[in-house]
Amino acid sequence: MLFKDYNKCIYCKSKKLIKEKNQYLKKNFYIEAIMEDLEISEKKIKTLKVYRCLNCGIIQNNPWFSETTSRKIYSNIYGQHNRGWSNLINYIRNGKTPKHGILYDILLKKIKIKRYAEFNNPFTGLMLDFFKLEYRDTKIFRKNIFNNTIKYLSSRQVAGKTKYQQKRLGAKASKYLLNCKKLKKENLIKKKNDKYLIIDNSSLNWGQNDNYKSVNSKSLASELLDIEILDFNRVNKKINFDLFGIFHTIDHTFEPSKIFNFAIKNSDYVVVYCHIDERIEKQHLFSITKDFLGYLNKNKIYTIDLTHKIKKNYKTPELYFLCSKKKKLIYDLI
């Protein structure tokens, strides 16, 4: 089944959906690849209409791709998360972290962060900013730690090798791992934060094929950035975080409300960064809008809109906001 009906709001499950009057088909390299690989006509793509939820304010396509098709899109057709890997490579080469204006500086100034978590993609949020403060930010260190980590992980790939080749690769892996430990020990300048990547293995997100030089993004992030990876579906107790980041990932899960509620329950603060383009592109099932903040406030989740406070230049409509279930924490920041 190529398409599926989404007659309820993907976020709040409300049936109060109204069709938007102005329907658009904005082609991009994602859509063109999907149309070509799945052999879908432009006429068929245009049957995906945009609806607005009158309860929580999000907009979503209906019908849209089934979960099986979605997995193929994010595993085969566009299995590599280009933006995430570009962020990492730019940091390694040039020392530049993802562009979030002065967001990181504001959060560090306002919040005492010892335990930080992020959802699904390790290179789109603040993980690199934390790493940059923890170690000497020199080009030689960044290059060496990156190359040794890549080589360590790829040396463990021994399928199809002879026993002699496996033994040699094992020896190389041990050498690269030792190099990584030595480099980090020599260049550590600040006590490391406890950092966690929460994943849900959604078919709406990049997964097993999100690789660079045969190494998966989450495996690399775990080793390189000292991140503990936790499966959202297997966490069965409350975890206390100081800050939880959701950076361009809330619209890459079929269970956005469960993810958001997990974040807001387990963290004092949650920072969210997302698209709010009213002309939602067809590779996305849904998109948050500014009205979503009003929905959260009505449900006693208190928000601060940071979009115009972080001094960032925007090329497309985007939204940054910080929220908490504790009103006092939010008002103490204003």
PDB file of N, CA and C in Angstrom, residues 15 34 97 241 327:
ATOM      1  N   LYS A  15     -10.461  14.867  15.385  1.00  0.00           N
ATOM      2  CA  LYS A  15     -11.048  14.720  14.050  1.00  0.00           C
ATOM      3  C   LYS A  15     -11.432  16.070  13.458  1.00  0.00           C
ATOM      4  N   ILE A  34      11.502  10.836  -4.832  1.00  0.00           N
ATOM      5  CA  ILE A  34      10.390   9.967  -4.429  1.00  0.00           C
ATOM      6  C   ILE A  34       9.518   9.621  -5.628  1.00  0.00           C
ATOM      7  N   THR A  97      29.657  25.028  14.489  1.00  0.00           N
ATOM      8  CA  THR A  97      28.546  24.187  14.933  1.00  0.00           C
ATOM      9  C   THR A  97      27.283  24.568  14.159  1.00  0.00           C
ATOM     10  N   PHE A 241      16.364  15.100  33.226  1.00  0.00           N
ATOM     11  CA  PHE A 241      17.245  15.905  32.391  1.00  0.00           C
ATOM     12  C   PHE A 241      17.074  17.378  32.769  1.00  0.00           C
ATOM     13  N   LYS A 327       5.591  26.582  35.569  1.00  0.00           N
ATOM     14  CA  LYS A 327       5.454  27.992  35.195  1.00  0.00           C
ATOM     15  C   LYS A 327       6.581  28.834  35.778  1.00  0.00           C
TER      16      LYS A 327
END
